[in-house]
mmCIF file of C-alpha atoms (C1' of nucleotides) in Angstrom:
data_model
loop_
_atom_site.group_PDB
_atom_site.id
_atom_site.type_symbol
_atom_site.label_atom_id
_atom_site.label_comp_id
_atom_site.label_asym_id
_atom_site.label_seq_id
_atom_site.Cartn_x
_atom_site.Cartn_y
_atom_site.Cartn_z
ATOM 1 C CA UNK A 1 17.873 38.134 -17.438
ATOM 2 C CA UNK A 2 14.597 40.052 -18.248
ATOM 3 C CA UNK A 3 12.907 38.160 -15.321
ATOM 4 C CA UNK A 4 14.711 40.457 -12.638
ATOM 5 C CA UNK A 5 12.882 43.516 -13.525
ATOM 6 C CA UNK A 6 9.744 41.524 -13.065
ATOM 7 C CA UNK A 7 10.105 41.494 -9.689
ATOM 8 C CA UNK A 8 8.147 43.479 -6.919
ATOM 9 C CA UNK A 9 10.018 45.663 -4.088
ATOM 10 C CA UNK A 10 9.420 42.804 -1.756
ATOM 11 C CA UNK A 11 10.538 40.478 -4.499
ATOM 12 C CA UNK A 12 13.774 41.754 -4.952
ATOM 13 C CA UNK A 13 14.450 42.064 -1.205
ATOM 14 C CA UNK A 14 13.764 38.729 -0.393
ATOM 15 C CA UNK A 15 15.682 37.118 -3.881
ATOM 16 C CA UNK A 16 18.619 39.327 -3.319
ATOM 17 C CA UNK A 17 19.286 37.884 0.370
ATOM 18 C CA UNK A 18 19.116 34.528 -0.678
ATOM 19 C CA UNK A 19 21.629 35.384 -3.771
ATOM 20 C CA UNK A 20 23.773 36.545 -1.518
ATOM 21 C CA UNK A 21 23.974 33.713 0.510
ATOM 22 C CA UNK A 22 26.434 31.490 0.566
ATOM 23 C CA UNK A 23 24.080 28.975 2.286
ATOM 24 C CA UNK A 24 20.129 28.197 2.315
ATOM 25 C CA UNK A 25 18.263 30.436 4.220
ATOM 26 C CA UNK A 26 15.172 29.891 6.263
ATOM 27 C CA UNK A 27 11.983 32.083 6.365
ATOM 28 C CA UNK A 28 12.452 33.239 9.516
ATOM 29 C CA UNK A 29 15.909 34.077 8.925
ATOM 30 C CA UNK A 30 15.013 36.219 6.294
ATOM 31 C CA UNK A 31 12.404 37.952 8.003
ATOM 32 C CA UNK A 32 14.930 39.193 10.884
ATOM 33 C CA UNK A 33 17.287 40.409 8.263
ATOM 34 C CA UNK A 34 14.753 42.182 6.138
ATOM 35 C CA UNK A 35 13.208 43.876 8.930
ATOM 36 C CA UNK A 36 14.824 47.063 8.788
ATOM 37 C CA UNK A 37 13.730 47.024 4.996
ATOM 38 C CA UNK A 38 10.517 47.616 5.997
ATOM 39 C CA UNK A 39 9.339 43.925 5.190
ATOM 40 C CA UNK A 40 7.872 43.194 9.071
ATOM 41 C CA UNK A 41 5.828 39.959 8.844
ATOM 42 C CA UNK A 42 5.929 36.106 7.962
ATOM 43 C CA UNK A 43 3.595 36.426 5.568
ATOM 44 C CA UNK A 44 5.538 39.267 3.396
ATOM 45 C CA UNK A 45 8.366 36.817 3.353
ATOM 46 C CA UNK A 46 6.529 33.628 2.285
ATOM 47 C CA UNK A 47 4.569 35.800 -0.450
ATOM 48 C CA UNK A 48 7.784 36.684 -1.929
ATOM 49 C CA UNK A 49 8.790 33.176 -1.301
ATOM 50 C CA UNK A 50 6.383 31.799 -3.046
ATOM 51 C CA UNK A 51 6.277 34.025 -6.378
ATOM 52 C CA UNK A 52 10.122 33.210 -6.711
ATOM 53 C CA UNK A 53 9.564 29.600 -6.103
ATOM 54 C CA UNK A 54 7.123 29.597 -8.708
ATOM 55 C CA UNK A 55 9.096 31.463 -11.354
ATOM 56 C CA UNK A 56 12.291 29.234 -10.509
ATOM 57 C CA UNK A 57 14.332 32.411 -9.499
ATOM 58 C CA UNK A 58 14.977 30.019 -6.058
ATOM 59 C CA UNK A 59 14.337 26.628 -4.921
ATOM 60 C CA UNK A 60 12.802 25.044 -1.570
ATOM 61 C CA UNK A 61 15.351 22.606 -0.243
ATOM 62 C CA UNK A 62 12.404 20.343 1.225
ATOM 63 C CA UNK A 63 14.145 18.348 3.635
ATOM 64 C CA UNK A 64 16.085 21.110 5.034
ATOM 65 C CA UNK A 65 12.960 23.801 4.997
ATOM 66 C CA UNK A 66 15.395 26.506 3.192
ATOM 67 C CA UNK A 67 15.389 28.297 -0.240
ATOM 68 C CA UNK A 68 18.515 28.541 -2.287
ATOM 69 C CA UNK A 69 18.738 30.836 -5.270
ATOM 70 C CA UNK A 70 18.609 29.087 -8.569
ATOM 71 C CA UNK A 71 22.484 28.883 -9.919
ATOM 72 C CA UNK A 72 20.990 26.956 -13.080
ATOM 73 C CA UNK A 73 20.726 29.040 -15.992
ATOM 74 C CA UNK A 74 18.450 26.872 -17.922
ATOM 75 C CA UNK A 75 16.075 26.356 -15.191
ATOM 76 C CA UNK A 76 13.775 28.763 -15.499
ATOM 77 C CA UNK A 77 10.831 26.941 -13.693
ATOM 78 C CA UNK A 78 10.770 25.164 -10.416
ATOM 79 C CA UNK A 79 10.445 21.989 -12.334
ATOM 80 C CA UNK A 80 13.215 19.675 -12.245
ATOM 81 C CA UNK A 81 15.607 20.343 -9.388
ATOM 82 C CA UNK A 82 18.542 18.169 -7.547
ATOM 83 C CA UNK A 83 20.845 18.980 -4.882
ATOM 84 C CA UNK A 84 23.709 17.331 -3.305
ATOM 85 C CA UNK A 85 23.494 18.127 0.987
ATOM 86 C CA UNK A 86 26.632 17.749 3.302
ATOM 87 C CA UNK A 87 25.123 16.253 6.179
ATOM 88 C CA UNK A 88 27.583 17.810 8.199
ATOM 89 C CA UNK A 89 27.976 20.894 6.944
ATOM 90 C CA UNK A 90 24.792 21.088 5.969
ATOM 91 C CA UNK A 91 26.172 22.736 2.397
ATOM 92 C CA UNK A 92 23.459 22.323 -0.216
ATOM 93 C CA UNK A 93 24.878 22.911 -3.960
ATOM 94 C CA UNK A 94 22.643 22.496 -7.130
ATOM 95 C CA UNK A 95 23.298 19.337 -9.498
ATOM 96 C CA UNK A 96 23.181 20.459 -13.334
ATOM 97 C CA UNK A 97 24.151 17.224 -14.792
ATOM 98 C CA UNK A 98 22.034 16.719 -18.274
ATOM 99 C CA UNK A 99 22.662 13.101 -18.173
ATOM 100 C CA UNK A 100 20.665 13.100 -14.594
ATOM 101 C CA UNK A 101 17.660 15.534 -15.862
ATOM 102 C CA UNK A 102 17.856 13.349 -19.216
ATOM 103 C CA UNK A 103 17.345 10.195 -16.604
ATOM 104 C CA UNK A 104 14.735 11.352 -14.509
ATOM 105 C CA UNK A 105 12.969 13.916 -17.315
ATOM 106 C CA UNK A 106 12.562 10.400 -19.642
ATOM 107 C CA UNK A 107 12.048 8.310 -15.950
ATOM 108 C CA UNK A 108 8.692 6.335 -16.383
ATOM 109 C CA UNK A 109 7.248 4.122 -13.500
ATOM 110 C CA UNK A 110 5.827 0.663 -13.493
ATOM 111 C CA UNK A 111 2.159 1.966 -14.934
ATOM 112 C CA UNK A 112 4.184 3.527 -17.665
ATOM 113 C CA UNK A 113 3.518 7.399 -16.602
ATOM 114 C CA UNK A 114 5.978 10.077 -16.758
ATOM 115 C CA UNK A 115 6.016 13.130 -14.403
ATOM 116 C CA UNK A 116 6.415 16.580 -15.402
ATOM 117 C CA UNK A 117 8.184 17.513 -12.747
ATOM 118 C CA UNK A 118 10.253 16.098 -9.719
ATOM 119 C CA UNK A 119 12.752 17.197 -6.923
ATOM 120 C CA UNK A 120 16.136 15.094 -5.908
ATOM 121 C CA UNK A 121 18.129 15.396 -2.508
ATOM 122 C CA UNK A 122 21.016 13.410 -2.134
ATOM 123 C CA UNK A 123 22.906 13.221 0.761
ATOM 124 C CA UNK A 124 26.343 12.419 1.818
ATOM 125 C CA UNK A 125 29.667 14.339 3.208
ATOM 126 C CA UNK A 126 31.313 17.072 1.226
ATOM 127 C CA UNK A 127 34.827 17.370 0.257
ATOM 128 C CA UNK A 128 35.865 19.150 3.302
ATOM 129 C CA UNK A 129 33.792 17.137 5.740
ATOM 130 C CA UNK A 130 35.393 13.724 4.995
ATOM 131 C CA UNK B 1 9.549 -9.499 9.156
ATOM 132 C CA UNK B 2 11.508 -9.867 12.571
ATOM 133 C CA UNK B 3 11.682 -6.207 12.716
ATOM 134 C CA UNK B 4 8.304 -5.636 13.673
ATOM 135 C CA UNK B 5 9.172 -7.685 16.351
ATOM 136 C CA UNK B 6 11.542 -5.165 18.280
ATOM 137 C CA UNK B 7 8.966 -2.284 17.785
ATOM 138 C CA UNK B 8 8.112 -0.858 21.134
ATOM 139 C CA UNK B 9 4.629 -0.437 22.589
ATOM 140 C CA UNK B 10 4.613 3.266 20.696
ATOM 141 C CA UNK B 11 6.317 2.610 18.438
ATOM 142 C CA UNK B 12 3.797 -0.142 17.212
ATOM 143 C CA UNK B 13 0.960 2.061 17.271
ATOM 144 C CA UNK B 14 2.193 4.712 15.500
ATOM 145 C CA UNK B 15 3.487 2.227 12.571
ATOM 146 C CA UNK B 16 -0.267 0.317 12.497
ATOM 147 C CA UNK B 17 -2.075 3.625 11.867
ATOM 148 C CA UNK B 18 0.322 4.313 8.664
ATOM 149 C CA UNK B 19 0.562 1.292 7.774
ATOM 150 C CA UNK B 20 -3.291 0.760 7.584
ATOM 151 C CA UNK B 21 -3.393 4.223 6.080
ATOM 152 C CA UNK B 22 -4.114 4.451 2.031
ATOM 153 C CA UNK B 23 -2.667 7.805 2.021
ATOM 154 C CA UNK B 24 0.578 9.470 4.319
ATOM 155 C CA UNK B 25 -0.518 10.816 7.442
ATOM 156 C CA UNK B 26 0.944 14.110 9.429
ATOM 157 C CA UNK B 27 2.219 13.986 12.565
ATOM 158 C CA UNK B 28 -0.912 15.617 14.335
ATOM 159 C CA UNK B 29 -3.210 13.136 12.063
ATOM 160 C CA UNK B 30 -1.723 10.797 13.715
ATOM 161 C CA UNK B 31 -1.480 11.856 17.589
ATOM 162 C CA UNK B 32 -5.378 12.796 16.988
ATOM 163 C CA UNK B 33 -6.015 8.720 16.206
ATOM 164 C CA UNK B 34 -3.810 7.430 19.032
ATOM 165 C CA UNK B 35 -5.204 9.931 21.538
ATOM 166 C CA UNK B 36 -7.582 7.117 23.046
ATOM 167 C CA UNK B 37 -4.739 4.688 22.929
ATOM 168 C CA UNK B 38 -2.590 7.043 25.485
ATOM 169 C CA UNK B 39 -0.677 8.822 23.669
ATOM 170 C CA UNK B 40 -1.731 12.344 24.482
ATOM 171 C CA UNK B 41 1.530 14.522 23.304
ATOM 172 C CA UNK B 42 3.311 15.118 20.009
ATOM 173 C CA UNK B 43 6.471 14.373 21.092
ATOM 174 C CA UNK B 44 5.486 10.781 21.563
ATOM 175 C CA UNK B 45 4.460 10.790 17.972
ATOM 176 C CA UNK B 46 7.723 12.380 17.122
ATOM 177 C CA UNK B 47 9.897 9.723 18.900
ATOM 178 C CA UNK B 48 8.458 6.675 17.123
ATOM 179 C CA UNK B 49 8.307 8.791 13.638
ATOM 180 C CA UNK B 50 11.972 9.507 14.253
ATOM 181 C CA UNK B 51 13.000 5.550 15.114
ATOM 182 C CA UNK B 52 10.898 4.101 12.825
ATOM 183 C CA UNK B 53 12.278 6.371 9.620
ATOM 184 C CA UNK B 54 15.424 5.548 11.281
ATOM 185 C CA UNK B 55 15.045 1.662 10.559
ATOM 186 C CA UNK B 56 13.311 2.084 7.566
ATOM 187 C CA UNK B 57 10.051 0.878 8.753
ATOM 188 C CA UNK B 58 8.400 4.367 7.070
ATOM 189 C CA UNK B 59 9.051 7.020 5.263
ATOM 190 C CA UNK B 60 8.891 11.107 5.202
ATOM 191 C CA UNK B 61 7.420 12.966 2.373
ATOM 192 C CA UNK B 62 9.298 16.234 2.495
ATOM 193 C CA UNK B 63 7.405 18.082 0.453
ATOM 194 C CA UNK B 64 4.046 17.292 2.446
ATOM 195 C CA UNK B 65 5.187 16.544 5.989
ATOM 196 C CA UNK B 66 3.390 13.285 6.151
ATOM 197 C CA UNK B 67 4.756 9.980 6.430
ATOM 198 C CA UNK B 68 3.939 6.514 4.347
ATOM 199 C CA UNK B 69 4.777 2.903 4.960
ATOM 200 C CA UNK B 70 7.595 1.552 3.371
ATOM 201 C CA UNK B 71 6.035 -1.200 0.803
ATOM 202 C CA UNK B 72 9.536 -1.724 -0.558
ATOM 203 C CA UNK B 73 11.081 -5.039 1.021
ATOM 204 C CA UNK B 74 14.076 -4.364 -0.164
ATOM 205 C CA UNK B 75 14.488 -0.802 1.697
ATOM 206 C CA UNK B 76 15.645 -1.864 5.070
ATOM 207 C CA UNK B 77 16.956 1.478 5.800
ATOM 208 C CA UNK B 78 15.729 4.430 4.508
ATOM 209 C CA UNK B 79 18.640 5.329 2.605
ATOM 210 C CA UNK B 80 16.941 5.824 -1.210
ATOM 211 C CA UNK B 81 13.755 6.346 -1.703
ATOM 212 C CA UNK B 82 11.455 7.922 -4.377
ATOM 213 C CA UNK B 83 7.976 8.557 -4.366
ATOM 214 C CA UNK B 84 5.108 9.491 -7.184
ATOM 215 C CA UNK B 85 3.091 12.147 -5.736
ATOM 216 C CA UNK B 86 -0.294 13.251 -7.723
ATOM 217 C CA UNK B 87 -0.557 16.770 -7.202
ATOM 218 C CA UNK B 88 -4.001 16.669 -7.572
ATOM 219 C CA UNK B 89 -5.399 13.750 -5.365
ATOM 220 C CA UNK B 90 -2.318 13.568 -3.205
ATOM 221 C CA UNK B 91 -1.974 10.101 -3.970
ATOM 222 C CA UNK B 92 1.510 8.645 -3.037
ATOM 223 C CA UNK B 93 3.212 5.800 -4.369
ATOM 224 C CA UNK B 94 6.301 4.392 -3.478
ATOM 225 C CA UNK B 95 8.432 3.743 -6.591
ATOM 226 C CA UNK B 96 10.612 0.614 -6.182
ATOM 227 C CA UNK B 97 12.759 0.682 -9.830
ATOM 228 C CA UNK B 98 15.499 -1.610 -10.413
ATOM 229 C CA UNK B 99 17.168 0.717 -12.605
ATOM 230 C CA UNK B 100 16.111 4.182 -11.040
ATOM 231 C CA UNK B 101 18.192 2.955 -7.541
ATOM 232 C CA UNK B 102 21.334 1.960 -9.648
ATOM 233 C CA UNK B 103 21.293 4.745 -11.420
ATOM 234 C CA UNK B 104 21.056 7.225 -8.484
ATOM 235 C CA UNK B 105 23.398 4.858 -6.345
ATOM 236 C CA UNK B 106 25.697 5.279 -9.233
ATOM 237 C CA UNK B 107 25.055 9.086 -10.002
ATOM 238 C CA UNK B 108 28.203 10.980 -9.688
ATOM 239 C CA UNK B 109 28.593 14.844 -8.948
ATOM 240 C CA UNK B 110 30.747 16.978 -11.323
ATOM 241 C CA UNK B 111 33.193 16.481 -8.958
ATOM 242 C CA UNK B 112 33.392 12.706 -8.853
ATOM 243 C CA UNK B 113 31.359 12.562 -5.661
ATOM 244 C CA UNK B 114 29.093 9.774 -4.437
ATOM 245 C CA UNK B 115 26.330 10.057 -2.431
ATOM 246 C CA UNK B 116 25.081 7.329 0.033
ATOM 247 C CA UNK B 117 22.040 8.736 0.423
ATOM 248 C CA UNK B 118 19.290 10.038 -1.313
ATOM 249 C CA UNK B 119 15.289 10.865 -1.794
ATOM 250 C CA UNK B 120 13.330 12.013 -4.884
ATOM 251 C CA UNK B 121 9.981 12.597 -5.280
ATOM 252 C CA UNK B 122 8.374 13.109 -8.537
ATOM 253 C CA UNK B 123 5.388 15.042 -9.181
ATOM 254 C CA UNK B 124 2.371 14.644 -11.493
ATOM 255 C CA UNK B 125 -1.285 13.728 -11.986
ATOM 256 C CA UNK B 126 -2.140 10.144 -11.311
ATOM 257 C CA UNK B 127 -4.365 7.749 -13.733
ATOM 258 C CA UNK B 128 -7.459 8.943 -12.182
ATOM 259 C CA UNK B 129 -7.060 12.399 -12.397
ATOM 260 C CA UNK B 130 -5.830 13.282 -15.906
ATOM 261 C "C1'" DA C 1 21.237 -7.246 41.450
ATOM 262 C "C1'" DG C 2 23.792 -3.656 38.793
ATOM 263 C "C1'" DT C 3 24.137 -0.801 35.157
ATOM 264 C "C1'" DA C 4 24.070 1.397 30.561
ATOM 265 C "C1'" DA C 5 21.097 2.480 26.877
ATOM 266 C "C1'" DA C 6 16.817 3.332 25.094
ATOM 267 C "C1'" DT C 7 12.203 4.632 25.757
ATOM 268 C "C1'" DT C 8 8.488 7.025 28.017
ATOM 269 C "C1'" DG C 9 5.585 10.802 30.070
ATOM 270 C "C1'" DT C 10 5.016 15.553 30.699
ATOM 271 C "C1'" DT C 11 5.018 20.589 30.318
ATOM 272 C "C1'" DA C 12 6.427 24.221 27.872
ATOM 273 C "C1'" DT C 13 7.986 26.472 23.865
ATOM 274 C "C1'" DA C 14 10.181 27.083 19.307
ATOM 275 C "C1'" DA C 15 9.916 27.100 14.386
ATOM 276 C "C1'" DT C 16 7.357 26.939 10.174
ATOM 277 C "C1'" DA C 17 3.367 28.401 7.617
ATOM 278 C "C1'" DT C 18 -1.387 30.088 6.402
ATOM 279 C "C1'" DA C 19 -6.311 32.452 6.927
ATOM 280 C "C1'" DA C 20 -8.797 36.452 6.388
ATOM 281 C "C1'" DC C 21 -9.572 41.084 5.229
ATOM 282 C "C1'" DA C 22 -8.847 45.704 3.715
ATOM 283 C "C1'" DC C 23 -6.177 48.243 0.731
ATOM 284 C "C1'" DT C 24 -2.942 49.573 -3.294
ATOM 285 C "C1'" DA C 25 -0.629 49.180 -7.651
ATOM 286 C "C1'" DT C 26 -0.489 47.719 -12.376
ATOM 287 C "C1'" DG C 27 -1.920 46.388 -16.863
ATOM 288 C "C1'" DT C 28 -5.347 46.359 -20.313
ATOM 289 C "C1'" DA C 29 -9.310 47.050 -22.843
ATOM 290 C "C1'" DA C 30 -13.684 49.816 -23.886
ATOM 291 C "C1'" DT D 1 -9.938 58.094 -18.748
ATOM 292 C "C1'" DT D 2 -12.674 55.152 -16.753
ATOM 293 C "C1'" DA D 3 -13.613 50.658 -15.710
ATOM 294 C "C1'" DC D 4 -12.213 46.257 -14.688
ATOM 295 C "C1'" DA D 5 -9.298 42.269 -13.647
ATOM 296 C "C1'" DT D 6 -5.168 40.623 -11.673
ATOM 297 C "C1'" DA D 7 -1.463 40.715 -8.711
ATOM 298 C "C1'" DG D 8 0.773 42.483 -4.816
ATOM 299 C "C1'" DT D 9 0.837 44.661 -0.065
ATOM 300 C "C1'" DG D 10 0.171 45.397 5.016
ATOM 301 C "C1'" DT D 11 -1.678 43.684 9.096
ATOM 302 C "C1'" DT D 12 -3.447 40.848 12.894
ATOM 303 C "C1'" DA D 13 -4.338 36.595 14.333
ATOM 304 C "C1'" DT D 14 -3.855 31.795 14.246
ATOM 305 C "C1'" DA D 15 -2.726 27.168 12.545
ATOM 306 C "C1'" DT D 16 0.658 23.661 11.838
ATOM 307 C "C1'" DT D 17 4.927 21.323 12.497
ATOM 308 C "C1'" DA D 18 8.614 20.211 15.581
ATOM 309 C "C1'" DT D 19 11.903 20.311 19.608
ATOM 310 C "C1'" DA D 20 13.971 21.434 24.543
ATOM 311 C "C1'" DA D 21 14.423 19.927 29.023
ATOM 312 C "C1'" DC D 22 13.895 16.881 32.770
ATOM 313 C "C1'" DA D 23 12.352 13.106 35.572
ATOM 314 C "C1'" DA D 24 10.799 8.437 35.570
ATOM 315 C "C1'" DT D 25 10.629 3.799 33.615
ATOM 316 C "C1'" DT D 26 11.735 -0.133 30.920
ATOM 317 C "C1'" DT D 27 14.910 -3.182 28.619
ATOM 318 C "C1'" DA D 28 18.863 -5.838 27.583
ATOM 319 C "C1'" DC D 29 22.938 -7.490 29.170
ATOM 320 C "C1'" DT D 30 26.425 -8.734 32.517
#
DNA sequence: AGTAAATTGTTATAATATAACACTATGTAA
DNA sequence: TTACATAGTGTTATATTATAACAATTTACT
């Protein structure tokens, strides 16, 4: 919990909003609602962005182009990540399942080679959308 | 192999130039190769991207925005993939793993849930570059 | 031939992301 | 406390990725 008082003014803008979120947020998205924050271009956003990517503080759903806050407490870097995606929806929720990060964290391929890191999106219907 | 069969005139050239292609190619890699073969706007590059992800003839590399053959005969529909991606090179490999698809086919959320659908890309330095 | 569905061609524009440069803040080590 | 390195900021411009809208054409099927 030390990590928070690492952050920057623009930092803690941009990683509150997307804690507060119930949903993913896009760049862009961000940007309008930090705007009367004083935070007025793209760049200030993906900056931010970037640093909190980096420290795992959020994550980059890829496929959707949106960053989610991390709700993992023992992922402190961007390094193994999963997500479950309504395709309705469009509801993203993190997986913390040990026995999956155990799988893919011990996953080697055909040449024998293990990778340090990796990112998982499945995709299906939530609860509500079936 | 009937498949290629019921490829449209677009749709034929934009699968030949990934499939020839050692590495993924972006959209706009792409339209810049097919220029001389008439196809002059993006959205025509778009369309057969779209249908031919659609039918599993390629794939998309979220986290680079580039798209890659499918070399996995068994992948009719691009329902599950995974992909090695060196972070160095860029080098991208399809991973085709008896055991990785079960298990993610199998994977269950917390909640019991089963997803039809997923893609996970793995990242890490190939042989050549470590 | 008639018709529905898919595909195409085209122009314009939206959405996502980075380059480049000058400046400021912060930590740290002499 | 000055010097230096590192990280962060503000700003303008631009690059990259992707879709909207609409008319025309092709295709498969009856």
């Amino acid at each position: 919990m030390q990590k928070q008082q690492l952050l920057t003014k623009n930092q803690k803008i941009i990683f509150d909003i997307i804690e507060k979120s119930p949903e993913p947020l896009k760049a862009y998205t961000i940007l309008f609602n930090v705007q009367k924050k004083g935070i007025k271009a793209p760049l200030q956003v993906y900056r931010a962005l970037d640093k909190l990517v980096e420290i795992g503080k959020i994550h980059k759903i890829e496929s959707r182009n949106a960053f989610i806050a991390c709700h993992n407490s023992s992922c402190q870097v961007a390094k193994a990540t999963a997500f479950s995606i309504c395709e309705i929806c469009e509801k993203v929720t993190e997986i913390s399942s040990a026995g999956l990060s155990k799988y893919l964290a011990n996953f080697k391929d055909k040449d024998g080679m293990k990778y340090s890191k990796y990112n998982l999106e499945f995709f299906g219907l939530c609860k509500k959308c079936r």
